[in-house]
PDB file of C-alpha atoms in Angstrom:
ATOM      1  CA  MET T   1      39.541  18.647 -15.476  1.00 43.00           C
ATOM      2  CA  THR T   2      38.955  20.022 -12.013  1.00 46.00           C
ATOM      3  CA  VAL T   3      35.661  21.186 -12.428  1.00 44.00           C
ATOM      4  CA  LYS T   4      34.509  17.862 -13.824  1.00 47.00           C
ATOM      5  CA  ILE T   5      36.040  16.601 -10.865  1.00 42.00           C
ATOM      6  CA  LYS T   6      33.617  18.319  -9.311  1.00 43.00           C
ATOM      7  CA  HIS T   7      30.352  17.747 -11.150  1.00 49.00           C
ATOM      8  CA  THR T   8      31.261  14.237 -10.937  1.00 46.00           C
ATOM      9  CA  TYR T   9      31.519  13.990  -6.680  1.00 42.00           C
ATOM     10  CA  ILE T  10      28.757  16.956  -6.969  1.00 42.00           C
ATOM     11  CA  CYS T  11      26.365  14.467  -9.303  1.00 47.00           C
ATOM     12  CA  CYS T  12      26.958  11.371  -7.042  1.00 46.00           C
ATOM     13  CA  PHE T  13      27.186  13.090  -3.572  1.00 40.00           C
ATOM     14  CA  VAL T  14      23.388  13.816  -4.887  1.00 42.00           C
ATOM     15  CA  LEU T  15      22.297  10.611  -6.056  1.00 42.00           C
ATOM     16  CA  VAL T  16      23.496   8.354  -2.641  1.00 40.00           C
ATOM     17  CA  ASN T  17      21.094  10.960  -0.702  1.00 45.00           C
ATOM     18  CA  LEU T  18      17.845  10.364  -3.318  1.00 41.00           C
ATOM     19  CA  ILE T  19      19.102   6.870  -3.272  1.00 42.00           C
ATOM     20  CA  THR T  20      18.617   7.068   1.042  1.00 42.00           C
ATOM     21  CA  PHE T  21      16.112   9.129   1.348  1.00 44.00           C
ATOM     22  CA  ALA T  22      13.959   7.064  -1.355  1.00 49.00           C
ATOM     23  CA  GLN T  23      14.718   3.499   0.647  1.00 57.00           C
ATOM     24  CA  LYS T  24      12.236   1.335   2.018  1.00 75.00           C
ATOM     25  CA  PRO T  25      11.425   1.306   5.821  1.00 78.00           C
ATOM     26  CA  GLN T  26      12.577  -2.563   6.717  1.00 89.00           C
ATOM     27  CA  LYS T  27       9.770  -4.779   7.853  1.00 93.00           C
ATOM     28  CA  ASP T  28       9.282  -6.614  10.772  1.00 94.00           C
ATOM     29  CA  PHE T  29       6.636  -8.969  12.281  1.00 97.00           C
ATOM     30  CA  GLN T  30       6.648  -9.117  16.087  1.00 97.00           C
ATOM     31  CA  ILE T  31       4.753 -11.299  18.875  1.00 98.00           C
ATOM     32  CA  TRP T  32       4.316  -8.702  22.304  1.00 97.00           C
ATOM     33  CA  GLY T  33       2.732 -10.357  25.397  1.00 98.00           C
ATOM     34  CA  ASN T  34       1.471  -8.439  28.406  1.00 97.00           C
ATOM     35  CA  ILE T  35       0.406  -8.319  32.045  1.00 98.00           C
ATOM     36  CA  GLU T  36      -0.774  -5.544  33.877  1.00 98.00           C
ATOM     37  CA  VAL T  37      -1.672  -5.256  37.161  1.00 98.00           C
ATOM     38  CA  GLU T  38      -3.343  -2.414  39.337  1.00 97.00           C
ATOM     39  CA  ALA T  39      -4.156  -3.114  42.880  1.00 97.00           C
ATOM     40  CA  PRO T  40      -5.789  -0.817  45.010  1.00 97.00           C
ATOM     41  CA  ILE T  41      -4.616   1.119  48.569  1.00 97.00           C
ATOM     42  CA  ASN T  42      -7.392   3.313  48.940  1.00 96.00           C
ATOM     43  CA  LYS T  43     -10.353   5.300  47.365  1.00 92.00           C
ATOM     44  CA  ARG T  44      -7.860   7.346  45.603  1.00 96.00           C
ATOM     45  CA  TRP T  45      -4.016   5.284  44.930  1.00 98.00           C
ATOM     46  CA  MET T  46      -3.310   2.536  43.449  1.00 98.00           C
ATOM     47  CA  ILE T  47      -0.320   1.129  42.928  1.00 98.00           C
ATOM     48  CA  HIS T  48       0.463  -0.137  39.434  1.00 97.00           C
ATOM     49  CA  LEU T  49       2.910  -2.893  38.055  1.00 98.00           C
ATOM     50  CA  GLN T  50       4.193  -4.315  34.119  1.00 98.00           C
ATOM     51  CA  HIS T  51       5.725  -6.583  32.404  1.00 97.00           C
ATOM     52  CA  GLN T  52       6.031  -7.239  28.666  1.00 97.00           C
ATOM     53  CA  SER T  53       8.263  -8.897  26.438  1.00 96.00           C
ATOM     54  CA  ARG T  54       8.693  -9.033  22.629  1.00 95.00           C
ATOM     55  CA  PHE T  55       9.775 -11.291  20.280  1.00 95.00           C
ATOM     56  CA  ILE T  56      11.864  -9.604  17.228  1.00 93.00           C
ATOM     57  CA  ASN T  57      12.488 -11.140  13.356  1.00 92.00           C
ATOM     58  CA  ASN T  58       9.444 -12.383  12.136  1.00 95.00           C
ATOM     59  CA  ALA T  59       8.458 -13.411  16.010  1.00 95.00           C
ATOM     60  CA  SER T  60      11.545 -15.925  16.077  1.00 93.00           C
ATOM     61  CA  GLN T  61      14.509 -13.629  18.429  1.00 91.00           C
ATOM     62  CA  TYR T  62      13.820 -12.661  21.877  1.00 91.00           C
ATOM     63  CA  GLY T  63      13.909  -8.685  21.493  1.00 90.00           C
ATOM     64  CA  TYR T  64      12.846  -6.727  24.424  1.00 91.00           C
ATOM     65  CA  SER T  65      11.219  -7.282  27.988  1.00 93.00           C
ATOM     66  CA  TYR T  66      10.501  -4.057  30.601  1.00 93.00           C
ATOM     67  CA  PHE T  67       8.929  -3.661  34.012  1.00 96.00           C
ATOM     68  CA  ASP T  68       7.150  -1.348  35.285  1.00 96.00           C
ATOM     69  CA  ALA T  69       6.298  -0.783  39.133  1.00 98.00           C
ATOM     70  CA  GLY T  70       4.963   2.833  40.158  1.00 98.00           C
ATOM     71  CA  GLY T  71       1.548   4.495  41.258  1.00 98.00           C
ATOM     72  CA  LEU T  72      -1.601   5.826  40.188  1.00 98.00           C
ATOM     73  CA  TYR T  73      -3.777   8.275  41.740  1.00 98.00           C
ATOM     74  CA  ARG T  74      -7.646   8.924  41.246  1.00 97.00           C
ATOM     75  CA  ILE T  75      -8.464  12.234  40.359  1.00 97.00           C
ATOM     76  CA  GLY T  76     -11.797  12.308  39.569  1.00 95.00           C
ATOM     77  CA  LYS T  77     -14.468   9.735  38.406  1.00 93.00           C
ATOM     78  CA  ASN T  78     -13.293  10.022  35.006  1.00 97.00           C
ATOM     79  CA  LEU T  79      -9.356  11.485  35.791  1.00 98.00           C
ATOM     80  CA  ARG T  80      -6.692   9.372  36.831  1.00 98.00           C
ATOM     81  CA  PHE T  81      -2.439  10.195  37.038  1.00 98.00           C
ATOM     82  CA  THR T  82       0.043   7.091  36.714  1.00 98.00           C
ATOM     83  CA  PHE T  83       3.800   8.069  37.074  1.00 97.00           C
ATOM     84  CA  ASN T  84       6.200   4.642  36.486  1.00 97.00           C
ATOM     85  CA  TYR T  85       9.953   3.449  36.703  1.00 96.00           C
ATOM     86  CA  ILE T  86      10.521   1.383  34.076  1.00 94.00           C
ATOM     87  CA  PHE T  87      13.523  -1.471  33.465  1.00 93.00           C
ATOM     88  CA  ALA T  88      13.850  -2.626  30.698  1.00 91.00           C
ATOM     89  CA  ASN T  89      16.621  -4.503  28.120  1.00 89.00           C
ATOM     90  CA  LYS T  90      16.532  -4.853  24.140  1.00 85.00           C
ATOM     91  CA  LYS T  91      18.725  -6.430  22.114  1.00 80.00           C
ATOM     92  CA  ARG T  92      21.580  -5.053  20.020  1.00 75.00           C
ATOM     93  CA  ILE T  93      21.862  -6.289  16.298  1.00 73.00           C
ATOM     94  CA  ASP T  94      24.781  -8.697  17.865  1.00 72.00           C
ATOM     95  CA  VAL T  95      23.924 -11.076  20.945  1.00 69.00           C
ATOM     96  CA  SER T  96      24.131  -8.912  23.896  1.00 75.00           C
ATOM     97  CA  TYR T  97      21.522  -6.194  25.839  1.00 77.00           C
ATOM     98  CA  SER T  98      21.013  -2.804  25.837  1.00 80.00           C
ATOM     99  CA  TYR T  99      20.016  -1.972  29.490  1.00 84.00           C
ATOM    100  CA  ARG T 100      17.825   0.890  29.855  1.00 85.00           C
ATOM    101  CA  HIS T 101      16.172   2.964  32.499  1.00 88.00           C
ATOM    102  CA  GLN T 102      13.261   4.949  31.598  1.00 90.00           C
ATOM    103  CA  PHE T 103      10.979   7.346  34.087  1.00 92.00           C
ATOM    104  CA  GLU T 104       7.357   8.149  32.549  1.00 95.00           C
ATOM    105  CA  GLY T 105       4.156  10.223  34.007  1.00 97.00           C
ATOM    106  CA  TYR T 106       1.101  10.018  32.511  1.00 98.00           C
ATOM    107  CA  PHE T 107      -3.125  11.587  32.546  1.00 98.00           C
ATOM    108  CA  THR T 108      -5.632   9.377  31.556  1.00 98.00           C
ATOM    109  CA  TYR T 109      -9.349  10.855  30.827  1.00 98.00           C
ATOM    110  CA  ARG T 110     -12.041   8.399  30.154  1.00 98.00           C
ATOM    111  CA  LYS T 111     -15.888   9.312  28.643  1.00 97.00           C
ATOM    112  CA  LYS T 112     -18.422   7.296  28.192  1.00 96.00           C
ATOM    113  CA  PHE T 113     -21.391   7.686  25.145  1.00 95.00           C
ATOM    114  CA  GLY T 114     -24.308   5.215  25.590  1.00 94.00           C
ATOM    115  CA  LYS T 115     -21.769   1.781  24.336  1.00 95.00           C
ATOM    116  CA  PHE T 116     -19.133   3.775  23.092  1.00 98.00           C
ATOM    117  CA  VAL T 117     -16.463   4.935  25.191  1.00 98.00           C
ATOM    118  CA  PHE T 118     -13.202   7.130  24.954  1.00 98.00           C
ATOM    119  CA  PHE T 119     -10.044   7.290  26.192  1.00 98.00           C
ATOM    120  CA  ASP T 120      -7.314   9.794  25.944  1.00 98.00           C
ATOM    121  CA  ARG T 121      -3.959   9.348  27.033  1.00 98.00           C
ATOM    122  CA  LEU T 122      -1.148  12.162  27.508  1.00 98.00           C
ATOM    123  CA  LEU T 123       2.112  10.648  28.797  1.00 97.00           C
ATOM    124  CA  SER T 124       5.902  11.910  28.803  1.00 94.00           C
ATOM    125  CA  ASP T 125       8.678   9.601  29.136  1.00 90.00           C
ATOM    126  CA  MET T 126      12.298   9.964  29.559  1.00 87.00           C
ATOM    127  CA  GLN T 127      15.245   6.826  29.219  1.00 83.00           C
ATOM    128  CA  PHE T 128      18.626   6.829  30.339  1.00 79.00           C
ATOM    129  CA  LYS T 129      20.675   3.827  28.252  1.00 77.00           C
ATOM    130  CA  ASP T 130      23.393   1.802  29.153  1.00 68.00           C
ATOM    131  CA  PHE T 131      23.837   4.137  32.831  1.00 62.00           C
ATOM    132  CA  ASN T 132      27.667   4.680  33.350  1.00 59.00           C
ATOM    133  CA  SER T 133      28.911   1.603  31.147  1.00 56.00           C
ATOM    134  CA  ASP T 134      29.876   4.312  27.901  1.00 55.00           C
ATOM    135  CA  ALA T 135      31.120   8.183  28.044  1.00 54.00           C
ATOM    136  CA  GLN T 136      27.467   9.100  27.314  1.00 55.00           C
ATOM    137  CA  GLY T 137      25.989   7.154  30.113  1.00 53.00           C
ATOM    138  CA  GLN T 138      24.933   9.477  32.065  1.00 55.00           C
ATOM    139  CA  ARG T 139      22.955  11.381  29.220  1.00 59.00           C
ATOM    140  CA  LEU T 140      19.174  11.649  28.861  1.00 59.00           C
ATOM    141  CA  ARG T 141      19.008   9.329  25.342  1.00 65.00           C
ATOM    142  CA  ASP T 142      15.595  10.067  25.423  1.00 75.00           C
ATOM    143  CA  PHE T 143      12.550  12.133  26.218  1.00 82.00           C
ATOM    144  CA  TYR T 144       8.881  11.903  24.782  1.00 88.00           C
ATOM    145  CA  LEU T 145       5.704  13.156  24.354  1.00 92.00           C
ATOM    146  CA  ARG T 146       3.423  10.520  23.178  1.00 95.00           C
ATOM    147  CA  ASN T 147      -0.752  11.078  23.126  1.00 97.00           C
ATOM    148  CA  LYS T 148      -2.712   8.003  22.849  1.00 98.00           C
ATOM    149  CA  VAL T 149      -6.578   7.847  21.778  1.00 98.00           C
ATOM    150  CA  THR T 150      -8.932   4.619  22.484  1.00 98.00           C
ATOM    151  CA  LEU T 151     -12.513   4.288  21.003  1.00 98.00           C
ATOM    152  CA  ARG T 152     -14.346   1.600  22.548  1.00 98.00           C
ATOM    153  CA  TYR T 153     -17.272   0.030  21.747  1.00 98.00           C
ATOM    154  CA  LYS T 154     -19.138  -2.630  24.217  1.00 95.00           C
ATOM    155  CA  LEU T 155     -20.616  -6.210  22.674  1.00 97.00           C
ATOM    156  CA  PRO T 156     -22.769  -8.583  24.337  1.00 93.00           C
ATOM    157  CA  HIS T 157     -21.424 -11.754  25.564  1.00 93.00           C
ATOM    158  CA  LYS T 158     -19.156  -9.054  27.419  1.00 96.00           C
ATOM    159  CA  LEU T 159     -16.887  -8.443  23.899  1.00 98.00           C
ATOM    160  CA  THR T 160     -15.306  -5.496  23.706  1.00 98.00           C
ATOM    161  CA  PRO T 161     -13.322  -4.020  20.086  1.00 98.00           C
ATOM    162  CA  TYR T 162     -11.160  -1.429  19.813  1.00 98.00           C
ATOM    163  CA  ILE T 163      -9.351   0.777  17.796  1.00 98.00           C
ATOM    164  CA  ALA T 164      -6.613   3.788  18.865  1.00 98.00           C
ATOM    165  CA  GLU T 165      -4.378   5.685  17.549  1.00 98.00           C
ATOM    166  CA  GLU T 166      -0.744   6.481  19.340  1.00 98.00           C
ATOM    167  CA  THR T 167       1.355   9.371  18.254  1.00 95.00           C
ATOM    168  CA  TYR T 168       5.364  10.131  19.321  1.00 92.00           C
ATOM    169  CA  TYR T 169       6.987  13.202  19.558  1.00 90.00           C
ATOM    170  CA  LYS T 170      10.339  13.467  20.395  1.00 84.00           C
ATOM    171  CA  PHE T 171      12.337  16.275  22.065  1.00 78.00           C
ATOM    172  CA  ASP T 172      15.530  14.534  22.118  1.00 67.00           C
ATOM    173  CA  GLY T 173      17.543  10.849  21.283  1.00 57.00           C
ATOM    174  CA  MET T 174      19.848   9.772  20.534  1.00 56.00           C
ATOM    175  CA  TYR T 175      18.369   6.284  18.368  1.00 53.00           C
ATOM    176  CA  TYR T 176      16.727   9.088  15.640  1.00 50.00           C
ATOM    177  CA  GLU T 177      18.192  11.606  13.916  1.00 51.00           C
ATOM    178  CA  ARG T 178      19.810  14.635  15.512  1.00 54.00           C
ATOM    179  CA  GLY T 179      18.713  18.006  15.110  1.00 53.00           C
ATOM    180  CA  PHE T 180      15.077  16.562  14.476  1.00 61.00           C
ATOM    181  CA  HIS T 181      11.886  17.041  16.951  1.00 72.00           C
ATOM    182  CA  GLY T 182       8.833  16.467  15.366  1.00 80.00           C
ATOM    183  CA  VAL T 183       6.223  13.757  15.619  1.00 85.00           C
ATOM    184  CA  ASN T 184       8.613  10.174  14.450  1.00 84.00           C
ATOM    185  CA  ARG T 185       6.154   6.797  15.482  1.00 90.00           C
ATOM    186  CA  ILE T 186       3.011   6.600  14.794  1.00 95.00           C
ATOM    187  CA  ARG T 187       1.338   3.518  16.367  1.00 97.00           C
ATOM    188  CA  LEU T 188      -2.233   2.641  14.812  1.00 98.00           C
ATOM    189  CA  PHE T 189      -4.185  -0.911  17.171  1.00 98.00           C
ATOM    190  CA  TYR T 190      -7.174  -2.545  16.975  1.00 98.00           C
ATOM    191  CA  GLY T 191      -8.241  -4.828  19.270  1.00 98.00           C
ATOM    192  CA  LEU T 192     -10.661  -6.748  21.456  1.00 98.00           C
ATOM    193  CA  LEU T 193     -11.181  -7.107  24.792  1.00 98.00           C
ATOM    194  CA  TYR T 194     -13.092  -9.787  26.962  1.00 98.00           C
ATOM    195  CA  ASN T 195     -14.268  -9.688  30.282  1.00 97.00           C
ATOM    196  CA  LEU T 196     -13.100 -12.847  32.508  1.00 97.00           C
ATOM    197  CA  SER T 197     -14.022 -11.012  35.233  1.00 95.00           C
ATOM    198  CA  GLU T 198     -15.687  -7.328  37.032  1.00 93.00           C
ATOM    199  CA  ASN T 199     -12.110  -5.902  36.857  1.00 95.00           C
ATOM    200  CA  TRP T 200      -9.761  -8.903  34.860  1.00 98.00           C
ATOM    201  CA  LEU T 201      -9.348  -8.045  30.967  1.00 98.00           C
ATOM    202  CA  ALA T 202      -8.068 -10.679  28.184  1.00 98.00           C
ATOM    203  CA  GLU T 203      -6.458  -8.618  25.384  1.00 98.00           C
ATOM    204  CA  ILE T 204      -5.984  -9.565  22.003  1.00 98.00           C
ATOM    205  CA  SER T 205      -4.574  -6.445  19.092  1.00 98.00           C
ATOM    206  CA  TYR T 206      -2.493  -6.150  16.251  1.00 98.00           C
ATOM    207  CA  THR T 207      -0.887  -3.633  16.151  1.00 98.00           C
ATOM    208  CA  MET T 208       1.037  -1.120  13.453  1.00 98.00           C
ATOM    209  CA  GLU T 209       4.082   1.476  13.547  1.00 96.00           C
ATOM    210  CA  PHE T 210       5.645   3.458  11.465  1.00 94.00           C
ATOM    211  CA  ASN T 211       9.105   5.043  12.381  1.00 87.00           C
ATOM    212  CA  HIS T 212      10.479   7.264  10.144  1.00 79.00           C
ATOM    213  CA  ASP T 213      13.326  10.053  10.511  1.00 72.00           C
ATOM    214  CA  ALA T 214      14.982   7.282  12.289  1.00 69.00           C
ATOM    215  CA  LYS T 215      18.876   5.731  11.298  1.00 70.00           C
ATOM    216  CA  ILE T 216      16.657   2.598  10.285  1.00 75.00           C
ATOM    217  CA  PRO T 217      13.197   3.277   9.321  1.00 82.00           C
ATOM    218  CA  THR T 218      11.124   0.177  10.431  1.00 88.00           C
ATOM    219  CA  ASN T 219       7.490  -0.133   9.811  1.00 94.00           C
ATOM    220  CA  ASN T 220       6.633  -2.867  12.617  1.00 95.00           C
ATOM    221  CA  TYR T 221       3.487  -5.301  12.710  1.00 98.00           C
ATOM    222  CA  MET T 222       2.829  -7.132  16.090  1.00 98.00           C
ATOM    223  CA  LEU T 223       0.262  -9.471  17.167  1.00 98.00           C
ATOM    224  CA  SER T 224      -0.018  -8.450  21.001  1.00 98.00           C
ATOM    225  CA  PHE T 225      -1.543 -10.924  23.861  1.00 98.00           C
ATOM    226  CA  GLY T 226      -2.422  -9.449  27.074  1.00 98.00           C
ATOM    227  CA  LEU T 227      -3.718 -10.125  30.176  1.00 98.00           C
ATOM    228  CA  VAL T 228      -5.008  -7.308  32.367  1.00 98.00           C
ATOM    229  CA  ARG T 229      -6.578  -6.111  35.467  1.00 98.00           C
ATOM    230  CA  THR T 230      -7.762  -2.198  35.804  1.00 96.00           C
ATOM    231  CA  PHE T 231     -10.560  -0.618  37.725  1.00 95.00           C
ATOM    232  CA  PHE T 232     -10.809   1.958  34.744  1.00 95.00           C
ATOM    233  CA  GLN T 233     -13.289   0.749  32.111  1.00 92.00           C
TER     234      GLN T 233
END
């Protein structure tokens, strides 16, 4: 009887794990709005400001926003370094919001090939969640290394379509399963830029985001609208 019970327990355990492993990621359509501004101080330094809002649950609910401010240093004609502090608030499952303090630094490299422009951005970011509000409120919750490559092509009439891919490499974090270190998020971008003036760009893009090795695996599909002032085109 004991052996039979053990076999039944093992079979149930394996079955539950197989079902969990095979579960399909949750899907969601979102709308993102973004404004980003670079303001020069001198030939080398600029101020960087950005704000983004996101609407989730099939774009029916306000779910996330962040504001970041920082500095940008021009290392050379095609290379720059940016560092930012970010304050973000994200909706929880209930009606409350979680507040985050984030810090990021990244290098951006640009190379032109005729009408093609290639960008490579290597970014490191870290995050504190609900600082001093719970037992782990002073713990670093997330630490990522992110690389985004972009290829643009300049068309007539001030239009520039682009494609891009961003890979997230996790070093530490609470959202994803503990003990997992590696690539756990990929984003694919398809966008169009329009030059409103020499430095102002209007942007529309469609993004596919795939999250795995998460407590709740999700695939998100985002339609984004943006307004950007940049000196790096």
